[in-house]
XYZ file of C-alpha atoms in Angstrom:
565
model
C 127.966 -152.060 72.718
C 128.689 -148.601 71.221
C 131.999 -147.886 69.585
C 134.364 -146.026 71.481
C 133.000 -147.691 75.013
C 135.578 -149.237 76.891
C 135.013 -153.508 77.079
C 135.825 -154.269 80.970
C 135.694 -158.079 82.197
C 134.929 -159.135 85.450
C 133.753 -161.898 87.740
C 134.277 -161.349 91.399
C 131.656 -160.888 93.883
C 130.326 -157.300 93.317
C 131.028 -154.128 95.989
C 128.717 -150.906 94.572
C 129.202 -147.741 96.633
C 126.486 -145.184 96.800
C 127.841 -141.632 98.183
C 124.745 -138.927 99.261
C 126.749 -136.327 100.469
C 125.418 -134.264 103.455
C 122.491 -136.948 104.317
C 122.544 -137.322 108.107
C 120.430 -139.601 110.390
C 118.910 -136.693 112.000
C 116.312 -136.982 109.325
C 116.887 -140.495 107.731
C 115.887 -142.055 110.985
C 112.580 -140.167 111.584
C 111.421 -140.398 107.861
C 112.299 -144.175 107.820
C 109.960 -144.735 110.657
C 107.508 -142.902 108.845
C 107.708 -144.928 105.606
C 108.820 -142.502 103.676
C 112.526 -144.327 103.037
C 111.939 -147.688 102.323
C 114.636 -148.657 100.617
C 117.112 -146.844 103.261
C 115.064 -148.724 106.139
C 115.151 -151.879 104.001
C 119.129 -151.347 103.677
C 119.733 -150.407 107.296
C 117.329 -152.928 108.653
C 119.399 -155.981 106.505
C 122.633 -154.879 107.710
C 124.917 -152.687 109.551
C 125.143 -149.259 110.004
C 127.315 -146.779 111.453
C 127.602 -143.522 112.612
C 130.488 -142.021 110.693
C 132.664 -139.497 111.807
C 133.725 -137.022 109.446
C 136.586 -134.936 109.024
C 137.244 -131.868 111.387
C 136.508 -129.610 109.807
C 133.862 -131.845 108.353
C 134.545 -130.340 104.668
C 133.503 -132.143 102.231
C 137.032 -131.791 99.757
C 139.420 -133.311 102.828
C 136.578 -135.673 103.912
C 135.849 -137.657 100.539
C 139.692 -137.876 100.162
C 140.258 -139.750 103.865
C 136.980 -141.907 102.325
C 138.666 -143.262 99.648
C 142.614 -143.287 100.773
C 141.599 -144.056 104.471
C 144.021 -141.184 105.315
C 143.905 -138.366 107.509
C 144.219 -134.996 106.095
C 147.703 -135.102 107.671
C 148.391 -138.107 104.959
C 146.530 -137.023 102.236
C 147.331 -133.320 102.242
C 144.031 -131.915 101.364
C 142.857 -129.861 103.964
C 139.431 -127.903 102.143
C 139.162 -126.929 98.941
C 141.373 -124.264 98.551
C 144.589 -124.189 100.023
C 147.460 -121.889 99.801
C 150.664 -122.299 97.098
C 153.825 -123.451 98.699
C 155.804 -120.402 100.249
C 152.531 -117.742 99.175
C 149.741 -116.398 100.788
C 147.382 -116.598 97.707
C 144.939 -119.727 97.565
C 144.892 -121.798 94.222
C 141.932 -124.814 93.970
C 142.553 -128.805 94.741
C 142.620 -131.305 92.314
C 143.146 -134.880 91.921
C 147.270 -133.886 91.810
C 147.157 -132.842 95.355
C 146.157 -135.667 96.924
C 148.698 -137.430 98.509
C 147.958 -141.115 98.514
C 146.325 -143.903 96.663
C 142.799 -143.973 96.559
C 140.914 -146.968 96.891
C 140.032 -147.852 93.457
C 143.531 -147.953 92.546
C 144.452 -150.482 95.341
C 141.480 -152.414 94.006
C 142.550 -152.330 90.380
C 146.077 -153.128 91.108
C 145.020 -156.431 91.848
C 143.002 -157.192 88.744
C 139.430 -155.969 90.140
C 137.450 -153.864 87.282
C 136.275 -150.558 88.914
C 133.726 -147.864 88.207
C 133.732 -144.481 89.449
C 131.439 -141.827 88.776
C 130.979 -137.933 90.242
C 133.448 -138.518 92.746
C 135.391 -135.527 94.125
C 138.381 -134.318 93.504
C 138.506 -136.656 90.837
C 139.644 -134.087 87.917
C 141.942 -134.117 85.988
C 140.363 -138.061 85.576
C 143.392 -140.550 85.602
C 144.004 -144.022 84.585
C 142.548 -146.745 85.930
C 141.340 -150.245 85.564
C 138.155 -149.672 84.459
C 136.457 -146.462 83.856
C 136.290 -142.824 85.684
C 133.686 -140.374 84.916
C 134.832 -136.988 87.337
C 132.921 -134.684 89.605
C 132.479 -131.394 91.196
C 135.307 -128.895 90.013
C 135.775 -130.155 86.631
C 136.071 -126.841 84.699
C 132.893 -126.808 81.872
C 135.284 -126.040 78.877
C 137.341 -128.959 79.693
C 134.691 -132.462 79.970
C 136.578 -134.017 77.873
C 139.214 -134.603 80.011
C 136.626 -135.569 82.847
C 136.761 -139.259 81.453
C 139.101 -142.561 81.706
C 139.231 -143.714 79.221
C 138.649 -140.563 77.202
C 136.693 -141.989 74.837
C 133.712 -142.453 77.176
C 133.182 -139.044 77.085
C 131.966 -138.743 73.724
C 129.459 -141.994 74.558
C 128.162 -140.487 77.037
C 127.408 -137.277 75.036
C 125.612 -139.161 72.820
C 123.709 -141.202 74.836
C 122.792 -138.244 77.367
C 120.450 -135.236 76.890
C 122.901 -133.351 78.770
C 126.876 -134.597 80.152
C 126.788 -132.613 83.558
C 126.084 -134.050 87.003
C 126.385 -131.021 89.380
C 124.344 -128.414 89.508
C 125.116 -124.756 87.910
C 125.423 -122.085 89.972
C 125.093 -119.063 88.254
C 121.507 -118.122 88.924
C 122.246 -118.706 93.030
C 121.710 -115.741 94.789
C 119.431 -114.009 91.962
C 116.249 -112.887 93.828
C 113.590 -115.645 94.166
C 115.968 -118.776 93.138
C 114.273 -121.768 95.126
C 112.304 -122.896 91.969
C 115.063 -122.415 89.458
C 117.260 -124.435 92.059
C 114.673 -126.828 92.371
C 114.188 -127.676 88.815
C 118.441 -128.273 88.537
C 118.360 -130.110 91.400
C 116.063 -133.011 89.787
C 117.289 -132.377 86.427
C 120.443 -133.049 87.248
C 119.374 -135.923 89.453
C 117.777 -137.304 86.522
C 120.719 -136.887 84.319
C 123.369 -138.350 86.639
C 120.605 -141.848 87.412
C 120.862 -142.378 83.698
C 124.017 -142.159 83.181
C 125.122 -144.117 85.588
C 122.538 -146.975 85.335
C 123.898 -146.771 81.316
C 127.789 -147.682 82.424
C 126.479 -149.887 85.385
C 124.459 -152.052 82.512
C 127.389 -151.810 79.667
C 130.159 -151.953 81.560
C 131.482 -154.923 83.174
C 132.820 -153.668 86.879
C 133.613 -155.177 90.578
C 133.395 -152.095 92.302
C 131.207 -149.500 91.573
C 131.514 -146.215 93.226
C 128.913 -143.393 92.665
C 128.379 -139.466 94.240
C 124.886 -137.817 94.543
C 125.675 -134.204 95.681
C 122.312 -132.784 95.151
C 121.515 -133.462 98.740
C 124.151 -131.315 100.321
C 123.049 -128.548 97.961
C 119.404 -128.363 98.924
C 119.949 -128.853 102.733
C 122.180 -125.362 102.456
C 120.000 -123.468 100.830
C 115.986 -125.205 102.245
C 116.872 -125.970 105.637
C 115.731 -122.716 106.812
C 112.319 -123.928 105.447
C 111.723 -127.124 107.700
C 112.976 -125.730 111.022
C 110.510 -122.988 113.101
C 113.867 -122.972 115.431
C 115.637 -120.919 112.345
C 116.373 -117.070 112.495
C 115.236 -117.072 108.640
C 111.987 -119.358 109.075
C 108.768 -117.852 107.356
C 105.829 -119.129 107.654
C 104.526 -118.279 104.743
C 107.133 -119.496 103.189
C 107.467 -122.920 105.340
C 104.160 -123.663 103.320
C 105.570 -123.871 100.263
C 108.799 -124.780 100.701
C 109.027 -126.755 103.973
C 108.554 -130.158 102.876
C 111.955 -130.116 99.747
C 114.448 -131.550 101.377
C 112.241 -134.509 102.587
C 110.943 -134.779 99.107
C 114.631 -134.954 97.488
C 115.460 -137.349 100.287
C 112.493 -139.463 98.452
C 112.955 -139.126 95.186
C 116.968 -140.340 96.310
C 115.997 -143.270 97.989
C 114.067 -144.303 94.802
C 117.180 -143.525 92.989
C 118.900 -145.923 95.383
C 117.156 -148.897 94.574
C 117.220 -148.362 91.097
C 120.878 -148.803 91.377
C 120.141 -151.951 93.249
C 117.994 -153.450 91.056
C 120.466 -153.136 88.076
C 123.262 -153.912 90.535
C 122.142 -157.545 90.997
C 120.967 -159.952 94.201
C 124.412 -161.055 95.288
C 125.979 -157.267 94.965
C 127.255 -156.144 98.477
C 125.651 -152.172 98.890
C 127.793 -149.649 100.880
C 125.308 -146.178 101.147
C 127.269 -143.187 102.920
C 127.704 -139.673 102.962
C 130.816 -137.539 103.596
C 129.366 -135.524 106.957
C 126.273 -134.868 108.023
C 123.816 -131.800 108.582
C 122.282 -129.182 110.732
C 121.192 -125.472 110.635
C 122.936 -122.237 110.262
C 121.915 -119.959 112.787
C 124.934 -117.775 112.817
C 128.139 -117.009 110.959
C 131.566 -116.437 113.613
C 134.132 -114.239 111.483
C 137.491 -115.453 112.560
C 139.158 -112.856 111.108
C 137.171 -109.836 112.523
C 137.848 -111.359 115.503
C 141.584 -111.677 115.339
C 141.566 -107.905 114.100
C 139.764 -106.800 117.219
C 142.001 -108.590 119.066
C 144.883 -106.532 117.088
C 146.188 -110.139 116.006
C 145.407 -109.047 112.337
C 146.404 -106.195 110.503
C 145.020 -104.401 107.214
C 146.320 -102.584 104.807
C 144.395 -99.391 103.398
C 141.587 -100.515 101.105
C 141.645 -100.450 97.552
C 139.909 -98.131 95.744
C 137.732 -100.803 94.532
C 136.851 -102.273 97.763
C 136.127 -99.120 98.908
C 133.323 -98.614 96.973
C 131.941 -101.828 96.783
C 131.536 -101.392 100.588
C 129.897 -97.797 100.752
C 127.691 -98.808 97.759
C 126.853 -102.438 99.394
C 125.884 -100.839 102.645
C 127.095 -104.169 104.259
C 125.555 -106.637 101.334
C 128.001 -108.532 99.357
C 129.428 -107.763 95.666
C 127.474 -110.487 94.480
C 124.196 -109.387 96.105
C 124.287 -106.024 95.297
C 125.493 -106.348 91.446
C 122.686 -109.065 90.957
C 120.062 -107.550 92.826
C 120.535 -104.243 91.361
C 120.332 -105.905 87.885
C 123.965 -104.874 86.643
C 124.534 -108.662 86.172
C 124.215 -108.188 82.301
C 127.033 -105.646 82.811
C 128.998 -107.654 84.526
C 129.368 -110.241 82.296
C 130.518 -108.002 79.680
C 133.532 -106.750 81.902
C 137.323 -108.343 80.809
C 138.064 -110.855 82.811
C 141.125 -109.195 83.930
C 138.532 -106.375 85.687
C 136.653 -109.372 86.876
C 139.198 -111.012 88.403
C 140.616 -107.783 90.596
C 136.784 -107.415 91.856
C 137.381 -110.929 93.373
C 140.730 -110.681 94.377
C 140.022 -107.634 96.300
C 137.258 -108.734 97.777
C 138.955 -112.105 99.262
C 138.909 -112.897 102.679
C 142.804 -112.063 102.887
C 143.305 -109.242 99.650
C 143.977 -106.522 101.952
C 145.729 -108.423 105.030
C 149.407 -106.894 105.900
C 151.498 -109.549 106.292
C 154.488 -107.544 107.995
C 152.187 -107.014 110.577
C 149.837 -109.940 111.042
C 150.233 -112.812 113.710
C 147.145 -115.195 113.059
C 145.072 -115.138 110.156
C 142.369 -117.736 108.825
C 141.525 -118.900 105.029
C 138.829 -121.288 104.651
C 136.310 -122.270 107.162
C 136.612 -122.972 110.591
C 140.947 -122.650 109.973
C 143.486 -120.630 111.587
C 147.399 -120.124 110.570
C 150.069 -118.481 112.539
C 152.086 -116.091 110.599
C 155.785 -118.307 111.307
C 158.786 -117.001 110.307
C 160.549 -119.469 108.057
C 157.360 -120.675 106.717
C 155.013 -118.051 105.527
C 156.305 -115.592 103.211
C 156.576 -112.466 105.989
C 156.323 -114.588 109.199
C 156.914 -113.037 112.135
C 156.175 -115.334 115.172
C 158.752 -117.032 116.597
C 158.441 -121.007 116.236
C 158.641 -122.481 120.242
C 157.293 -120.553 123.274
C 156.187 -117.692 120.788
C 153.679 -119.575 118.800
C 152.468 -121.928 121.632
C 151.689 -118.877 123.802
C 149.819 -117.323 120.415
C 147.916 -120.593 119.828
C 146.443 -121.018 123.241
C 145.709 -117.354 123.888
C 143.207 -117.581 120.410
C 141.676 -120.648 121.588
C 141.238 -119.291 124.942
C 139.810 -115.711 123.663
C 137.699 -117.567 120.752
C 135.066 -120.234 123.314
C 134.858 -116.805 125.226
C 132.931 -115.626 122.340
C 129.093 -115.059 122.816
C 126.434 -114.456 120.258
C 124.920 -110.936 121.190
C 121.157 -111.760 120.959
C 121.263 -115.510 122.485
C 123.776 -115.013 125.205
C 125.084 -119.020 123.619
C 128.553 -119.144 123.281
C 129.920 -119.484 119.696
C 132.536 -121.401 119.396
C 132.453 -125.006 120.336
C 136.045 -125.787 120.270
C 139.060 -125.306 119.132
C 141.471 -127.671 118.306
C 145.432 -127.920 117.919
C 146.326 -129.506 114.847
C 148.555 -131.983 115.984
C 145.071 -133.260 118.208
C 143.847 -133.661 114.801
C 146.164 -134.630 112.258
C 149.288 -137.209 111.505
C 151.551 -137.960 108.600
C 153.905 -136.021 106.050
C 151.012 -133.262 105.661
C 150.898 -132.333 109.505
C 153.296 -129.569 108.660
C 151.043 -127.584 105.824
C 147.895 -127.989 108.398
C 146.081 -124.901 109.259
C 146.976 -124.272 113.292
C 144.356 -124.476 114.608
C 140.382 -125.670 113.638
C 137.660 -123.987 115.396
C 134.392 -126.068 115.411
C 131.474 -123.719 115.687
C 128.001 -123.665 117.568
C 124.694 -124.301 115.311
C 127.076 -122.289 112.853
C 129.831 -121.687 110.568
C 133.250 -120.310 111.459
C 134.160 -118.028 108.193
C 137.760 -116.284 107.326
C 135.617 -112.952 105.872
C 136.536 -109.390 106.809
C 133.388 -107.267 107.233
C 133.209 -103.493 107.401
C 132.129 -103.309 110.802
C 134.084 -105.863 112.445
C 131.159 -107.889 113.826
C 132.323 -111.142 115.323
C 129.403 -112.569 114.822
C 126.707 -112.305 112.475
C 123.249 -113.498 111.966
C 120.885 -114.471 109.277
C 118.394 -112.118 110.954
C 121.189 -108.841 110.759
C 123.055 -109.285 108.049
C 123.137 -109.905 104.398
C 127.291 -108.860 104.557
C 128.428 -112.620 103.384
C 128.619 -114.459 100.460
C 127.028 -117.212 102.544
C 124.386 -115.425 104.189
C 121.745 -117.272 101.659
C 122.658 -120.512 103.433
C 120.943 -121.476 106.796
C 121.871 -125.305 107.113
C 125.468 -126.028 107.041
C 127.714 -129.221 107.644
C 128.091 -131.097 111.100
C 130.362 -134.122 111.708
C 128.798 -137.455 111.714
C 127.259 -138.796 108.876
C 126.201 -142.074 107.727
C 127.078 -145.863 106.298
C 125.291 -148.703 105.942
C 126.995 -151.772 104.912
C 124.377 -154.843 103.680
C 124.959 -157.892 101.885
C 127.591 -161.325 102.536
C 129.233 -161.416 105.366
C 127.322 -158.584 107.080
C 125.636 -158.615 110.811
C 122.285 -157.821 110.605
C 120.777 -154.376 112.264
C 123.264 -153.148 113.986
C 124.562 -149.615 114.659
C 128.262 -148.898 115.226
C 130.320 -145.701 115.511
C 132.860 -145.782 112.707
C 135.836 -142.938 111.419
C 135.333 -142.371 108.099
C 139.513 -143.663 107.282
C 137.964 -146.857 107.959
C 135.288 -147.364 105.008
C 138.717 -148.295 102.455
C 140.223 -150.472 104.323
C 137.106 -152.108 105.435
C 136.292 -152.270 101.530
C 139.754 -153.990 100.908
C 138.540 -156.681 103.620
C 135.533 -157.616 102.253
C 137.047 -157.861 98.513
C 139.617 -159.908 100.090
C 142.536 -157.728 99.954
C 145.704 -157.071 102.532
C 145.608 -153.415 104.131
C 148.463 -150.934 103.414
C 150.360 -150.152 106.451
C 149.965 -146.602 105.451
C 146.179 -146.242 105.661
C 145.289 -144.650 109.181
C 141.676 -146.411 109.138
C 141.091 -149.854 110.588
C 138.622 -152.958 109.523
C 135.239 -152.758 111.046
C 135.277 -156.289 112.608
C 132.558 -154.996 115.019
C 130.005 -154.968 111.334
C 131.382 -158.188 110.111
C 129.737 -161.721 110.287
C 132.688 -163.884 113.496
C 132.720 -166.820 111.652
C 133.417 -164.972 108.584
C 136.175 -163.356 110.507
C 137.446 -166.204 111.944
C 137.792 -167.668 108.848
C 139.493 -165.122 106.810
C 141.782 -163.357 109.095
C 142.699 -159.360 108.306
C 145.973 -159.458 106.660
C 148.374 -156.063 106.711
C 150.950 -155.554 103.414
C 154.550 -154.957 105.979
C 155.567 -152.319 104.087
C 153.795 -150.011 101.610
C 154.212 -149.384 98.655
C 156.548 -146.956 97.244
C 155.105 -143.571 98.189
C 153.525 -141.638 95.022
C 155.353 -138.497 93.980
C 152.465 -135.693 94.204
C 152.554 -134.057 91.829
C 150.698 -130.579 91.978
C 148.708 -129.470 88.766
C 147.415 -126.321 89.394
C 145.115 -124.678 86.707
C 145.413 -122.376 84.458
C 144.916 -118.428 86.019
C 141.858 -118.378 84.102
C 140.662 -121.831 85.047
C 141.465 -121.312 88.721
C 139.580 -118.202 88.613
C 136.602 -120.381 87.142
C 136.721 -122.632 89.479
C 136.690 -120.211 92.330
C 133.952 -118.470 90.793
C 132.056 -121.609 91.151
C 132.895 -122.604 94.565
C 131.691 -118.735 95.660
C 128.814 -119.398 93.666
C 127.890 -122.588 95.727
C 128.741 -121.141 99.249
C 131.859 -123.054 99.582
C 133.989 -119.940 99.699
């Protein structure tokens, strides 16, 4: 073993935990039945499987944190991933510091069982724990070291990697012809993140291994456009060449799969799941357009700045039109002080006046009333005031139709108190609208179109996306224990306590998940009644890091880089 790698012990029966975030049964199903998943049919067919409800919205920052504390956003606090400082307007980036609650592998070390946990989000800055951490998406570049527990692992792994990175990098997205370039990331990094976690899995003692492949959310955003003839975007031509990625990444994952398996050993129970699921993007709803049409929202003049950027754009985005145009080189000379004004003013809520705004929206698919006493310049009334506000948005937003279809837009919209429980209820956006074969989006357009469409539009910084998130997901659950081929309907707040079960573990009384005894062998059940801790623990103080300016503006640099903003 090399020095400087942590020396773990461990004997219990084994628990390893394989997150594919995105994958949905709309196309595990069909390509199992095909033979081109064996190892997911072989998983599925051996044991139980569920349909998995994610978060609403079904984001994948709030919905890995309910995974692994088996809260509700209302508990846990994290809501997307940005969120607004305490008594502000402006948005600052989550972190392992804002979530409010303990996740599961601290539960599980607390009572002596090694853990492993690699590429996780919302895992940075990595803390202690018994075992080792390696952390995910959001870990700012100049800062890996601090991506490890214990930090030593870090410089292992550098040494016994080509390359210590397991997301993708984003800077070439949006760059002309990218589908290649994002291609060749995708399996490099793939290949990079199987090794290195096959290398701690093998020299690492652990219990409960826990492991995040994000590569399929990123190529479903960005290809499904290619696979469905039903798509505004869909090209033939294209189709031909492209049309068959996201099956083949779903292939080269399932290999991936049982390689972790096979090193994982016979008697190791496997948990496979991903965070949401997916669907196409056929249109983009701008919630706050929409609110300024209905005079709900008010602007200030634009900046100079912004100004510009949208005669010169002609309705394309900053991003589009500097890298298209080839100023990128200039760009990157620019101070980052310039830099950072460019993005400020081009935020979905730079140029909002707050003295005069009622309802305003900040990440997808969320909407906030203005309150007095808790926004900065709120001015609706708490009581009949903001009631009457709420349901006269949700009643103006499902009468919102697409202009070429005729479909309606919006779903549903949903109170937050429908939604969400716990000490967090209070910092929850107001309302959540769930939108049609689209994406509900906080942008501010020139033109004030409500709703756009891949077909009309290049005007925002997600218009190079045509699949996008939808709600239920997957889990499969195989090994001890286990009913065989069976398919349940499951929350996701109930994969960590159901983990604690099977490990043998009491359940906190302040998890909002329950034990899936409907996956679980009778007998087995019978045997070893589910046991509930009376009180929990005492609550952990949370403790807010937030970055650095400069590493916050990083950070949202990459998360506009990716789509996610």
């Amino acid at each position: 073993m090399k020095q400087g790698l942590i020396k773990l012990t461990g004997s219990r029966k084994r628990v390893l935990v394989i997150g594919l975030d995105g994958v949905t049964w709309d196309l595990i199903i069909p390509w199992m039945n095909k033979g081109k998943l064996p190892i997911l049919k072989k998983t599925t067919e051996s044991g139980a499987s569920c349909r998995l409800a994610s978060t609403v919205p079904c984001l994948s920052a709030p919905a890995w944190a309910s995974l692994v504390t088996g809260r509700n956003p209302g508990g846990h606090g994290i809501f997307g991933w940005v969120q607004a400082r305490p008594k502000s307007y402006e948005m600052v980036t989550v972190n392992s510091t804002f979530v409010d609650g303990r996740p599961l592998w601290d539960i599980l070390g607390e009572a002596d069982i090694k853990v492993g946990v690699v590429n996780v989000p919302i895992c940075y800055p990595a803390e202690k724990v018994n075992g080792f951490l390696v952390s995910g998406i959001l870990t700012p570049r100049h800062k890996m070291k601090e991506s490890t527990y214990p930090p030593s692992l870090y410089e292992v792994l550098t040494n016994e990697l080509d390359e210590f990175r397991f997301n993708i990098e984003p800077g070439y997205i949006g760059i002309g012809e990218t589908e290649d370039l994002l291609l060749r990331d995708l399996y490099h990094t793939l290949d990079n993140q199987l090794k290195a976690t096959i290398y701690l899995m093998n020299k690492c003692y652990w219990d409960f291994f826990f492991v995040v492949f994000m590569g399929t959310d990123n190529i479903q955003h960005f290809f499904w456009k290619y696979m469905d003839p039903k798509h505004p975007q869909y090209n033939a031509q294209d189709s031909e060449k492209y049309g068959q990625e996201i099956q083949k990444y779903y292939q080269k994952l399932d290999g991936v799969v049982g390689d972790l398996i096979d090193h994982a050993g016979e008697r190791t129970m496997v948990i496979i799941l991903s965070d949401h699921g997916f669907g196409p993007k056929y249109r983009e709803i701008l919630i706050n357009n929409w609110l300024l049409n209905e005079g709900l929202l008010k602007t200030r003049k634009a900046v100079l700045i912004k100004e510009l950027i949208l005669k010169l754009g002609l309705r394309k985005t900053v991003s589009n039109l500097i890298i298209r145009s080839g100023l990128i080189k200039i760009v990157n000379l620019l101070s980052r002080n310039l830099l950072r004004k460019i993005i400020r003013s081009l935020s979905p809520i730079g140029n909002i006046d707050w003295s005069k705004t009622r309802a305003y929206s900040l990440t997808e698919g969320t909407i906030y009333i203005n309150l007095k006493g808790r926004q900065p310049n709120g001015i609706v009334e708490a009581g009949e005031e903001y009631e009457t506000l709420r349901d006269k948005i949700i009643r103006g937003l499902l009468k919102v139709k697409d202009p070429l279809s005729g479909d309606y837009v919006v779903e549903e919209v949903v109170k937050k108190e429908e939604l969400y429980s716990g000490p967090h209820l209070k910092e929850a956006p107001d309302l959540v609208a769930i939108a049609n074969n689209g994406r509900c989006q906080p942008f501010i357009t020139d033109d004030r179109n409500v709703v756009l469409t891949p077909l009309d539009s290049n005007r925002t910084p997600l218009d190079r996306w045509s699949g996008t998130h939808r709600r239920i997901g997957i889990a499969t659950f195989s090994g001890d224990n286990i009913v065989k081929n069976k398919m349940v309907d499951a929350d996701i707040v109930d994969i960590a306590p159901t983990i604690l079960y099977l490990l043998g573990l009491p359940i906190p009384s302040d998890i909002d998940g329950k034990v899936l005894e409907n996956i679980i062998d009778p007998s087995y059940l019978a045997k070893n009644p589910i046991k509930y801790l009376r009180e929990p623990k005492e609550p952990i103080e949370t403790r807010k890091e937030i970055l650095s300016e400069e590493d916050e503006e990083k950070m949202r640099e990459r998360l506009v880089a990716l789509g996610y903003l």
